[in-house]
Coordinates of C-alpha atoms in Angstrom, one line a residue:
Chain A
M1 CA 0.0 0.0 0.0
K2 CA 2.7 2.4 1.0
Q3 CA 4.7 1.4 -2.0
F4 CA 1.7 2.0 -4.2
R5 CA 1.3 5.5 -2.8
E6 CA 4.9 6.4 -3.4
V7 CA 4.8 5.3 -7.0
F8 CA 1.4 6.9 -7.6
M9 CA 2.5 10.3 -6.3
K10 CA 5.7 10.1 -8.3
I11 CA 3.6 9.7 -11.4
V12 CA 1.4 12.5 -10.4
F13 CA 4.4 14.8 -9.9
M14 CA 5.8 13.7 -13.2
I15 CA 2.6 14.4 -15.0
S16 CA 2.4 17.9 -13.5
A17 CA 5.9 18.5 -14.5
C18 CA 4.9 17.7 -18.1
A19 CA 2.2 20.4 -17.9
S20 CA 4.5 23.2 -19.1
I21 CA 5.6 21.0 -22.1
L22 CA 2.0 20.3 -22.9
A23 CA 1.2 24.0 -22.6
I24 CA 3.9 25.0 -25.1
L25 CA 2.8 22.2 -27.5
L26 CA -0.8 23.4 -27.3
I27 CA 0.1 27.0 -27.9
C28 CA 2.2 26.0 -31.0
V29 CA -0.6 23.7 -32.3
F30 CA -3.4 26.2 -31.9
L31 CA -1.5 29.2 -33.2
F32 CA 0.1 27.5 -36.2
S33 CA -3.0 25.5 -37.2
N34 CA -5.0 28.8 -37.2
G35 CA -2.4 31.1 -38.6
I36 CA -0.5 29.1 -41.2
P37 CA -3.5 28.5 -43.6
A38 CA -4.1 32.3 -43.6
I39 CA -0.5 33.0 -44.5
A40 CA -0.7 30.4 -47.3
E41 CA -3.9 31.9 -48.6
I42 CA -2.6 35.5 -48.6
G43 CA 0.9 34.3 -49.8
A44 CA 3.9 34.4 -47.5
G45 CA 5.6 37.1 -49.5
D46 CA 2.5 39.4 -49.7
F47 CA 1.8 38.8 -46.0
L48 CA 5.2 39.4 -44.6
L49 CA 6.5 42.0 -47.0
G50 CA 3.3 43.7 -48.2
T51 CA 3.3 47.3 -47.1
T52 CA -0.4 47.9 -47.2
W53 CA -2.8 46.8 -44.5
K54 CA -6.4 47.3 -45.6
P55 CA -8.5 44.5 -44.1
L56 CA -11.7 45.9 -45.8
N57 CA -10.1 45.4 -49.2
D58 CA -8.6 42.1 -48.3
I59 CA -5.1 43.4 -48.5
F60 CA -3.1 42.0 -45.6
G61 CA 0.6 43.2 -45.5
I62 CA 2.1 43.3 -42.1
F63 CA 5.5 44.7 -43.1
P64 CA 4.7 48.1 -41.5
M65 CA 3.9 46.3 -38.2
I66 CA 7.0 44.2 -38.3
I67 CA 9.1 47.3 -38.9
G68 CA 7.1 49.1 -36.2
S69 CA 7.8 46.4 -33.7
L70 CA 11.5 46.4 -34.6
Y71 CA 11.8 50.2 -34.4
V72 CA 10.1 50.4 -31.1
T73 CA 12.2 47.6 -29.7
A74 CA 15.4 49.2 -30.9
G75 CA 14.3 52.6 -29.4
A76 CA 13.6 50.9 -26.1
I77 CA 17.0 49.3 -26.1
I78 CA 18.7 52.6 -26.9
V79 CA 16.9 54.3 -24.0
G80 CA 16.8 51.4 -21.5
V81 CA 20.1 49.6 -21.9
P82 CA 22.5 52.4 -20.9
I83 CA 20.4 53.4 -17.9
G84 CA 19.7 49.8 -16.9
L85 CA 23.3 48.7 -17.2
L86 CA 24.7 51.6 -15.3
C87 CA 22.0 51.2 -12.6
A88 CA 22.9 47.5 -12.3
V89 CA 26.6 48.5 -12.0
F90 CA 25.6 50.9 -9.2
M91 CA 23.6 48.3 -7.4
A92 CA 26.2 45.6 -7.7
R93 CA 29.4 47.6 -7.1
F94 CA 28.7 51.1 -5.8
C95 CA 25.7 50.9 -3.6
P96 CA 26.0 51.1 0.2
P97 CA 23.7 48.5 1.8
K98 CA 21.4 51.2 3.1
I99 CA 20.6 52.5 -0.4
Y100 CA 20.5 49.0 -1.7
S101 CA 17.7 48.1 0.6
I102 CA 15.7 50.9 -1.1
M103 CA 16.9 50.3 -4.7
K104 CA 16.2 46.6 -4.8
P105 CA 12.5 46.8 -3.8
A106 CA 12.1 49.8 -6.0
V107 CA 13.3 47.9 -9.1
D108 CA 11.2 44.9 -8.1
L109 CA 8.2 47.2 -7.8
M110 CA 8.9 48.6 -11.2
A111 CA 8.7 45.1 -12.7
G112 CA 5.4 44.6 -11.0
I113 CA 3.6 47.7 -12.1
P114 CA 0.9 46.7 -14.7
S115 CA 1.7 47.8 -18.3
I116 CA -1.7 49.5 -18.5
V117 CA -0.6 51.8 -15.7
Y118 CA 2.6 52.6 -17.5
G119 CA 0.6 53.3 -20.6
F120 CA -1.6 55.6 -18.7
F121 CA 1.4 57.4 -17.3
G122 CA 2.8 57.7 -20.8
I123 CA -0.4 59.3 -22.1
L124 CA -0.6 61.7 -19.2
V125 CA 3.1 62.7 -19.0
I126 CA 5.2 61.7 -21.9
V127 CA 2.8 62.4 -24.8
P128 CA 2.2 66.0 -23.8
L129 CA 5.9 66.5 -23.2
V130 CA 6.8 65.2 -26.7
Q131 CA 3.9 67.3 -28.1
D132 CA 5.4 70.4 -26.6
L133 CA 9.0 69.7 -27.7
F134 CA 8.4 68.3 -31.2
G135 CA 4.9 69.2 -32.1
G136 CA 2.5 66.8 -33.8
S137 CA 0.2 64.4 -31.9
G138 CA 2.9 63.4 -29.4
K139 CA 2.1 59.7 -30.0
G140 CA 4.7 57.9 -31.9
L141 CA 8.1 56.2 -32.1
L142 CA 9.8 58.5 -29.7
T143 CA 7.2 58.3 -27.0
A144 CA 6.9 54.6 -27.3
S145 CA 10.7 54.2 -27.2
V146 CA 11.0 56.2 -24.0
L147 CA 8.2 54.5 -22.2
L148 CA 9.2 51.0 -23.3
G149 CA 12.8 51.9 -22.3
I150 CA 11.5 52.6 -18.8
M151 CA 9.4 49.4 -18.8
I152 CA 12.4 47.1 -19.6
L153 CA 14.6 48.7 -17.0
P154 CA 13.8 46.2 -14.2
T155 CA 14.4 43.3 -16.5
I156 CA 17.8 44.5 -17.6
V157 CA 18.8 45.7 -14.1
G158 CA 17.9 42.4 -12.6
V159 CA 19.7 40.1 -15.0
C160 CA 22.8 42.4 -15.3
E161 CA 23.1 42.7 -11.5
T162 CA 23.0 39.0 -11.0
S163 CA 25.7 38.4 -13.6
L164 CA 27.9 41.2 -12.2
R165 CA 27.6 39.7 -8.8
S166 CA 28.6 36.3 -10.1
V167 CA 32.0 37.6 -11.2
P168 CA 34.7 36.3 -8.8
E169 CA 35.8 38.9 -6.3
Q170 CA 39.5 38.2 -7.1
Y171 CA 39.1 39.9 -10.5
Y172 CA 38.2 43.1 -8.9
E173 CA 40.8 42.8 -6.2
G174 CA 43.5 42.0 -8.7
S175 CA 42.7 45.0 -10.7
L176 CA 42.7 47.2 -7.6
A177 CA 46.1 45.8 -6.6
L178 CA 47.4 46.8 -10.0
G179 CA 46.6 50.4 -9.1
A180 CA 43.4 50.8 -11.0
T181 CA 40.7 53.0 -9.5
H182 CA 37.4 51.4 -8.2
E183 CA 35.5 52.6 -11.3
R184 CA 38.2 51.4 -13.7
S185 CA 38.3 48.0 -12.0
V186 CA 34.5 47.7 -12.3
F187 CA 34.2 48.9 -15.9
C188 CA 37.3 47.4 -17.4
V189 CA 37.6 44.1 -15.5
V190 CA 34.3 43.1 -13.8
L191 CA 32.0 44.3 -16.6
P192 CA 33.8 42.5 -19.4
A193 CA 33.8 39.3 -17.3
A194 CA 30.1 39.6 -17.0
K195 CA 29.6 40.2 -20.7
S196 CA 27.5 37.1 -21.5
G197 CA 25.1 37.8 -18.6
V198 CA 24.7 41.4 -19.6
L199 CA 24.0 40.3 -23.2
A200 CA 21.4 37.8 -21.9
G201 CA 19.8 40.6 -19.9
I202 CA 19.6 42.8 -23.0
I203 CA 18.1 40.0 -25.0
L204 CA 15.5 39.4 -22.3
G205 CA 14.7 43.1 -22.5
V206 CA 14.2 42.8 -26.3
G207 CA 11.8 40.0 -25.6
R208 CA 9.8 42.2 -23.2
A209 CA 9.8 45.2 -25.5
I210 CA 8.7 43.3 -28.6
G211 CA 5.8 41.6 -26.7
E212 CA 4.6 44.7 -24.9
T213 CA 1.0 45.4 -25.9
M214 CA -1.2 47.6 -23.8
A215 CA 1.2 50.4 -23.1
V216 CA 2.2 50.6 -26.8
I217 CA -1.4 50.8 -28.0
M218 CA -2.0 53.8 -25.8
I219 CA 0.9 55.8 -26.9
A220 CA 2.2 54.7 -30.3
G221 CA -0.5 56.3 -32.5
N222 CA -1.3 52.9 -34.2
Q223 CA -1.2 54.1 -37.9
A224 CA -0.4 51.0 -40.0
V225 CA 2.3 52.7 -42.0
I226 CA 6.1 52.6 -41.9
P227 CA 7.2 55.5 -39.8
T228 CA 9.7 57.9 -41.4
G229 CA 10.5 60.1 -38.5
L230 CA 11.0 60.0 -34.8
T231 CA 7.6 61.6 -34.0
D232 CA 5.6 59.5 -36.6
G233 CA 2.9 57.2 -35.4
L234 CA 3.4 53.5 -35.9
R235 CA 1.7 50.3 -35.1
T236 CA 3.3 47.2 -33.6
M237 CA 2.3 43.6 -34.3
T238 CA 0.9 43.3 -30.8
A239 CA -1.2 46.4 -31.2
N240 CA -2.5 45.2 -34.5
I241 CA -3.9 42.0 -32.9
V242 CA -5.6 43.8 -30.0
L243 CA -7.0 46.7 -32.0
E244 CA -8.8 44.6 -34.6
M245 CA -9.4 41.2 -33.0
G246 CA -12.6 42.4 -31.5
Y247 CA -14.5 42.8 -34.7
A248 CA -12.5 40.8 -37.2
E249 CA -14.0 37.9 -39.1
G250 CA -13.0 35.3 -41.7
L251 CA -9.7 35.9 -43.4
H252 CA -9.1 39.1 -41.5
R253 CA -9.3 37.3 -38.2
E254 CA -7.0 34.6 -39.5
A255 CA -4.6 37.2 -40.7
L256 CA -4.5 38.6 -37.2
I257 CA -3.8 35.2 -35.7
A258 CA -1.1 34.9 -38.3
T259 CA 0.4 38.2 -37.0
G260 CA 0.4 36.5 -33.6
V261 CA 2.3 33.6 -35.2
V262 CA 5.0 35.9 -36.6
L263 CA 5.3 37.6 -33.2
F264 CA 5.5 34.2 -31.6
V265 CA 8.3 33.1 -33.9
F266 CA 10.2 36.3 -33.2
V267 CA 9.9 35.7 -29.5
L268 CA 11.0 32.0 -29.8
I269 CA 14.1 33.1 -31.7
I270 CA 14.9 35.7 -29.0
N271 CA 14.3 33.1 -26.2
L272 CA 16.4 30.5 -27.9
S273 CA 19.3 32.9 -28.2
F274 CA 18.8 33.8 -24.5
S275 CA 19.0 30.2 -23.5
A276 CA 22.0 29.6 -25.7
L277 CA 23.9 32.5 -24.1
K278 CA 23.0 31.4 -20.7
G279 CA 24.1 27.8 -21.5
K280 CA 27.4 29.1 -22.7
K281 CA 28.1 30.9 -19.5
Chain B
M1 CA 15.8 33.4 -1.5
D2 CA 15.6 37.0 -2.2
N3 CA 16.6 37.6 1.3
K4 CA 19.7 35.4 0.9
E5 CA 20.8 37.4 -2.0
K6 CA 20.4 40.6 -0.1
K7 CA 22.5 39.2 2.7
K8 CA 25.2 38.2 0.4
S9 CA 25.2 41.6 -1.2
S10 CA 25.4 43.4 2.1
A11 CA 28.2 41.1 3.1
A12 CA 30.0 41.9 -0.2
N13 CA 29.4 45.5 0.3
A14 CA 30.7 45.4 3.9
G15 CA 33.8 43.5 2.6
R16 CA 34.5 46.2 0.1
N17 CA 33.9 48.9 2.7
T18 CA 36.9 47.8 4.7
E19 CA 39.1 47.7 1.7
S20 CA 38.2 50.6 -0.5
A21 CA 35.5 52.7 1.2
E22 CA 32.3 53.2 -0.7
P23 CA 31.9 56.3 -2.9
M24 CA 28.7 57.2 -1.1
S25 CA 30.1 56.6 2.4
Y26 CA 33.3 58.5 1.8
M27 CA 31.3 61.4 0.6
N28 CA 29.7 61.4 3.9
Q29 CA 33.0 61.1 5.6
M30 CA 34.3 63.9 3.5
A31 CA 31.5 66.1 4.8
E32 CA 32.4 65.2 8.4
E33 CA 36.1 65.6 8.0
N34 CA 36.0 68.7 6.0
G35 CA 37.7 70.9 8.4
G36 CA 39.5 68.3 10.4
G37 CA 43.0 66.9 9.9
A38 CA 41.8 64.3 7.4
C39 CA 43.2 60.8 7.5
A40 CA 44.4 60.8 11.1
A41 CA 42.5 57.7 12.0
A42 CA 43.2 55.9 8.7
A43 CA 43.6 52.2 9.3
I44 CA 45.6 50.2 6.8
N45 CA 43.8 49.8 3.4
V46 CA 41.0 52.2 4.3
L47 CA 40.7 55.1 1.9
T48 CA 39.5 58.3 3.3
G49 CA 37.6 60.9 1.4
K50 CA 40.7 63.0 0.9
D51 CA 42.6 60.1 -0.6
K52 CA 39.7 59.4 -2.9
M53 CA 39.4 63.0 -4.0
R54 CA 43.1 63.1 -4.8
S55 CA 42.7 59.9 -6.8
Y56 CA 39.7 61.3 -8.7
R57 CA 41.7 64.5 -9.6
K58 CA 44.3 62.2 -11.1
H59 CA 41.7 60.1 -12.9
P60 CA 38.9 62.3 -14.2
G61 CA 37.6 59.5 -16.3
S62 CA 36.8 57.5 -13.2
F63 CA 35.0 60.4 -11.7
I64 CA 32.9 60.8 -14.8
L65 CA 32.0 57.1 -14.7
L66 CA 31.1 57.5 -11.0
L67 CA 28.8 60.4 -11.8
L68 CA 27.2 58.5 -14.7
V69 CA 26.5 55.4 -12.6
I70 CA 25.0 57.5 -9.8
L71 CA 23.0 59.4 -12.4
A72 CA 21.5 56.2 -13.8
A73 CA 20.5 55.0 -10.4
V74 CA 18.9 58.3 -9.6
I75 CA 17.0 58.3 -12.9
T76 CA 15.6 54.8 -12.3
V77 CA 14.4 55.7 -8.8
A78 CA 13.2 59.1 -9.9
V79 CA 11.1 57.7 -12.7
L80 CA 9.5 55.2 -10.4
V81 CA 8.8 57.8 -7.7
F82 CA 7.5 60.3 -10.3
L83 CA 5.2 57.7 -11.8
I84 CA 3.7 56.6 -8.5
G85 CA 3.4 60.2 -7.3
Y86 CA 1.8 61.4 -10.5
I87 CA -0.8 58.7 -10.6
L88 CA -1.6 59.1 -7.0
I89 CA -1.8 62.9 -6.9
N90 CA -3.9 63.0 -10.1
G91 CA -6.1 60.0 -9.2
I92 CA -6.9 60.3 -5.5
P93 CA -9.1 63.5 -5.9
H94 CA -11.3 61.5 -8.3
L95 CA -11.8 58.6 -5.9
S96 CA -15.3 58.7 -4.4
L97 CA -17.5 56.4 -2.5
S98 CA -19.9 56.0 -5.5
M99 CA -17.1 54.3 -7.4
F100 CA -17.2 51.5 -4.9
E101 CA -20.9 50.7 -5.1
W102 CA -21.9 47.1 -5.8
E103 CA -23.7 47.7 -9.1
Y104 CA -22.0 49.1 -12.1
T105 CA -23.9 51.8 -13.9
T106 CA -22.8 54.4 -16.5
E107 CA -23.3 57.1 -13.8
N108 CA -21.3 55.7 -10.9
V109 CA -18.7 53.8 -13.1
S110 CA -18.2 51.6 -10.1
M111 CA -15.1 49.5 -10.0
M112 CA -16.4 47.2 -7.3
P113 CA -17.6 44.5 -9.7
A114 CA -14.2 44.7 -11.4
I115 CA -12.4 44.3 -8.0
I116 CA -14.5 41.2 -7.2
N117 CA -13.9 39.8 -10.6
T118 CA -10.2 40.3 -10.1
I119 CA -10.3 38.4 -6.8
T120 CA -12.3 35.6 -8.5
M121 CA -9.8 35.5 -11.4
V122 CA -6.8 35.3 -9.0
A123 CA -8.4 32.5 -7.0
V124 CA -9.4 30.3 -10.0
S125 CA -6.1 30.8 -11.8
L126 CA -4.1 29.9 -8.6
V127 CA -6.2 26.9 -7.9
I128 CA -5.1 25.6 -11.3
A129 CA -1.5 26.9 -11.4
V130 CA -0.3 26.4 -7.9
P131 CA -0.6 22.6 -7.7
L132 CA 0.8 22.2 -11.2
G133 CA 3.7 24.5 -10.6
L134 CA 4.4 23.2 -7.1
F135 CA 4.2 19.5 -8.2
S136 CA 6.5 20.2 -11.2
A137 CA 9.0 21.8 -8.9
I138 CA 8.8 18.9 -6.5
Y139 CA 9.4 16.5 -9.4
L140 CA 12.4 18.6 -10.7
V141 CA 14.1 18.9 -7.3
E142 CA 13.1 15.8 -5.3
Y143 CA 12.5 13.1 -7.9
A144 CA 14.4 13.6 -11.1
G145 CA 17.9 12.3 -11.0
R146 CA 20.9 14.3 -12.2
G147 CA 21.2 14.4 -16.0
N148 CA 17.6 13.5 -16.5
K149 CA 16.6 14.4 -20.1
L150 CA 13.1 15.4 -19.1
V151 CA 14.4 17.9 -16.6
K152 CA 16.3 19.7 -19.3
V153 CA 13.2 19.8 -21.6
I154 CA 11.0 21.1 -18.8
R155 CA 13.5 23.8 -17.9
V156 CA 13.7 25.0 -21.5
T157 CA 9.9 25.0 -22.0
A158 CA 9.3 26.8 -18.7
E159 CA 11.8 29.4 -19.7
T160 CA 10.2 29.8 -23.1
L161 CA 6.7 30.0 -21.5
A162 CA 8.0 32.8 -19.3
G163 CA 9.1 34.8 -22.3
I164 CA 5.9 34.5 -24.4
P165 CA 4.1 37.9 -24.6
S166 CA 0.8 38.1 -22.9
I167 CA -1.1 38.9 -26.1
V168 CA 0.1 35.6 -27.6
F169 CA -1.4 33.9 -24.5
G170 CA -4.6 35.8 -25.1
L171 CA -4.8 34.7 -28.7
F172 CA -4.1 31.1 -27.7
G173 CA -6.6 31.3 -24.9
S174 CA -9.4 32.6 -27.1
L175 CA -8.6 30.0 -29.8
M176 CA -8.4 27.0 -27.4
F177 CA -10.7 27.8 -24.5
G178 CA -13.0 30.3 -26.2
V179 CA -13.5 28.6 -29.6
S180 CA -12.4 24.9 -29.4
L181 CA -13.7 24.2 -25.9
H182 CA -16.7 26.5 -26.3
F183 CA -16.2 28.4 -23.1
G184 CA -16.6 31.7 -25.1
Y185 CA -15.8 34.9 -23.4
S186 CA -15.8 33.7 -19.9
M187 CA -14.0 34.0 -16.6
L188 CA -13.0 30.4 -16.9
S189 CA -11.3 30.9 -20.3
G190 CA -9.4 33.9 -18.7
A191 CA -8.4 32.0 -15.6
L192 CA -7.2 29.0 -17.6
T193 CA -5.1 31.3 -19.8
L194 CA -3.7 33.1 -16.9
A195 CA -2.9 29.8 -15.1
I196 CA -0.7 28.8 -18.0
M197 CA 0.9 32.3 -18.0
V198 CA 1.9 32.3 -14.3
L199 CA 2.9 28.6 -14.2
P200 CA 6.5 29.4 -15.0
T201 CA 6.7 32.0 -12.2
I202 CA 5.4 29.6 -9.6
L203 CA 7.5 26.7 -11.0
R204 CA 10.7 28.7 -10.8
T205 CA 10.2 30.2 -7.4
S206 CA 9.1 26.9 -5.9
E207 CA 12.1 25.2 -7.4
E208 CA 14.4 27.8 -5.9
A209 CA 12.7 27.4 -2.5
L210 CA 12.9 23.7 -2.5
K211 CA 16.5 23.7 -3.6
S212 CA 17.4 26.0 -0.8
V213 CA 16.3 23.5 1.8
S214 CA 19.4 21.9 3.2
D215 CA 20.1 18.3 2.2
S216 CA 20.7 17.3 5.8
Y217 CA 17.0 17.7 6.5
R218 CA 16.2 15.1 3.8
E219 CA 19.0 12.8 5.0
G220 CA 17.7 13.1 8.6
S221 CA 14.2 12.2 7.5
F222 CA 15.4 9.3 5.4
G223 CA 17.6 8.1 8.2
L224 CA 14.5 7.9 10.5
G225 CA 12.9 5.6 8.0
A226 CA 10.5 8.1 6.3
G227 CA 9.7 7.5 2.7
R228 CA 10.3 10.0 -0.1
L229 CA 6.7 11.2 -0.1
R230 CA 6.6 11.8 3.6
T231 CA 10.0 13.5 3.5
V232 CA 8.7 15.9 0.8
F233 CA 5.4 16.8 2.5
R234 CA 6.5 16.7 6.2
I235 CA 10.0 18.0 6.0
V236 CA 11.0 19.7 2.8
L237 CA 7.7 21.6 2.0
P238 CA 7.2 23.1 5.4
S239 CA 10.7 24.7 5.4
A240 CA 10.3 25.8 1.8
I241 CA 6.9 27.5 2.3
P242 CA 8.1 31.1 2.6
G243 CA 9.8 31.0 -0.8
I244 CA 6.9 29.3 -2.4
L245 CA 4.5 31.8 -0.9
A246 CA 6.6 34.7 -2.1
G247 CA 6.4 33.3 -5.6
I248 CA 2.6 32.8 -5.4
I249 CA 2.2 36.4 -4.2
L250 CA 4.2 37.6 -7.2
A251 CA 2.0 35.6 -9.5
I252 CA -1.1 37.3 -7.9
G253 CA 0.5 40.6 -8.7
R254 CA 0.9 39.6 -12.3
I255 CA -2.7 38.3 -12.6
C256 CA -4.0 41.6 -11.1
G257 CA -2.2 43.7 -13.7
E258 CA -2.8 41.6 -16.7
T259 CA -4.8 43.1 -19.6
A260 CA -3.8 41.8 -23.0
A261 CA -4.3 38.1 -22.2
L262 CA -7.7 38.8 -20.8
I263 CA -9.4 41.1 -23.3
Y264 CA -10.2 38.3 -25.7
T265 CA -10.6 35.5 -23.2
S266 CA -12.6 36.8 -20.2
G267 CA -14.2 39.7 -22.1
T268 CA -15.2 43.2 -21.0
V269 CA -18.6 42.9 -19.4
A270 CA -18.7 45.3 -16.6
G271 CA -20.8 43.4 -14.1
I272 CA -20.2 40.5 -11.7
P273 CA -20.8 37.3 -13.7
D274 CA -23.3 34.8 -12.4
S275 CA -21.0 31.9 -13.1
L276 CA -17.5 31.2 -14.2
L277 CA -18.8 30.6 -17.7
D278 CA -19.9 34.2 -18.0
S279 CA -17.8 37.2 -19.1
G280 CA -16.5 39.7 -16.5
R281 CA -13.8 42.2 -16.5
T282 CA -11.0 42.5 -14.0
L283 CA -9.7 45.8 -12.7
A284 CA -7.0 46.2 -15.3
I285 CA -9.4 45.6 -18.2
H286 CA -11.9 47.9 -16.5
M287 CA -9.3 50.6 -16.6
Y288 CA -8.4 50.0 -20.2
A289 CA -12.1 50.0 -21.1
L290 CA -12.7 53.3 -19.3
Y291 CA -9.7 54.8 -21.0
S292 CA -10.6 53.6 -24.5
E293 CA -14.2 54.7 -24.3
G294 CA -12.7 58.2 -23.8
L295 CA -15.5 59.5 -21.6
Y296 CA -14.1 58.5 -18.2
M297 CA -10.5 59.6 -18.0
E298 CA -10.9 60.8 -14.4
E299 CA -12.4 57.5 -13.4
A300 CA -9.6 55.7 -15.3
N301 CA -7.1 57.6 -13.3
A302 CA -8.9 56.7 -10.0
T303 CA -8.8 53.1 -11.1
A304 CA -5.1 53.4 -11.8
V305 CA -4.7 54.5 -8.2
V306 CA -6.5 51.4 -6.8
L307 CA -4.5 49.1 -9.2
L308 CA -1.2 50.7 -8.3
V309 CA -1.9 50.6 -4.5
M310 CA -2.9 46.9 -4.9
V311 CA 0.4 46.1 -6.8
I312 CA 2.5 48.0 -4.2
L313 CA 0.9 46.2 -1.4
I314 CA 1.3 42.8 -3.1
N315 CA 4.9 43.4 -3.7
A316 CA 5.5 44.6 -0.2
L317 CA 3.7 41.5 1.1
S318 CA 5.9 39.2 -1.0
A319 CA 9.1 40.8 0.2
F320 CA 7.8 40.7 3.8
V321 CA 6.9 37.0 3.6
A322 CA 10.2 36.1 2.1
R323 CA 12.2 38.1 4.7
R324 CA 10.2 37.4 7.8
F325 CA 9.6 33.7 7.4
G326 CA 12.9 33.2 5.6
N327 CA 14.8 34.1 8.7
K328 CA 12.8 31.8 10.8
T329 CA 13.7 28.7 8.9
E330 CA 17.3 29.6 8.7
D331 CA 17.6 29.7 12.5

């Protein structure tokens, strides 16, 4: 009896453990089986590279959205990585314990704030600011980049800090002993040693930025065209799905699901390179 | 676990303090010693403010780096403080008792139904996700042997799952639970979708918590003749509870703030649903709906306050649980 219970529970644990595998498989099956036929019907080239998105006329080209997502992500990286990395350096190497006990919860809290609240903050603060400085509607690439840059900060700070801390203390001490200043030791010895972890953090930030939805919808303007300037409005793949899924039917709906598939593939590639980097370390 | 990291960090910081004085602390020192005879009390290997200033004069590059690093930290905290302050200051005046009435009407724009829906959503999602996540973690830590292929696969899938954007979960949820399983727009579809979404969070934190239980506990239990199952439930789990709890609370925070995954699964009906198979909107969706309707910006702002306060409390609770009970088990 006892033996039976042990074996039975072991099997229960094992089945639960397979839940996440099952979830991934289901997600793949449902997305691909609903999205791929639409891509085939529209034509992969027309769908991925078409520059016109006019669902009413049955023209489905998501190239502007892909570009939009990439631009916004790049913008977020430009804004978020320098601040995030330096902040991580501060927390790992410069911060007195007292300040650390404030910084750490603050960064954790930043990660916990819902994206809709960030979006709301963006619309109340950043949009009017950009409007005043550059004119136009204030909604667009620049606004989205700044807000997303803020939103990916906690991710980058967290991963970078962990990897900076995992560098052996001897590296730092050795550098000090050779006469380098504290800053020089940190930036020229410790930081390069933590390179792969820092890169992993940036990649994770890219994943966050490209998948961000609600905040982007509120501040990016959502025009389905390729932006030509910093203040131009744009639409990301995520925004495309949320904006039109509510009323879409038939091929339009499937095209939106296919947009989700493209996004999913992007994220998978990003995740795999993240795992690969982590594995290498 | 969080707590442990913190300890390590403070130890590291303390270690550095004795060797090369912290920039922040020697700034303080500098202020104190400004008029005095400087490094009179300098022990070996302790840099005083004056030494440091001299060194910075010699290496202006280092000084600039120091400034940049401090600037980045200040920006990060300032943005957070500004965001919270701005939302609170602009939102609190719009909070009124009528926003907490039981029934939603277009006049009172009550968020009470949304709050109740949020609590329901959290409860149902956790009922599904916690056992799955916890049992997976138990399997990974207690049962699977080293070099087990399955473990590797599970780790990779959990990591992948954690990186999938919430809108993709939303799409999947509406396709699988809404369309294929005929749940339609319902709380159940939403809860199932969210359960999958928070699964990796719970799995990872539980795994860390179980791993941090010292092996001697297990050995002691085995030595007294307990089976593996009894060891897990009587010995390992009780000492890992704080870490697991902290993870669950984080998951609650994520559920409360989720929007994109819920719009097309649980829908946007503004009342309290009669059953789990009816549509109902959580607080975050409520806020988005108010915002996108364009008529209720003030109410949306007030909702943001409630949402923000909720998230801050949840975060504080998680940190508190991890610290408070974490210390107890270590003793």
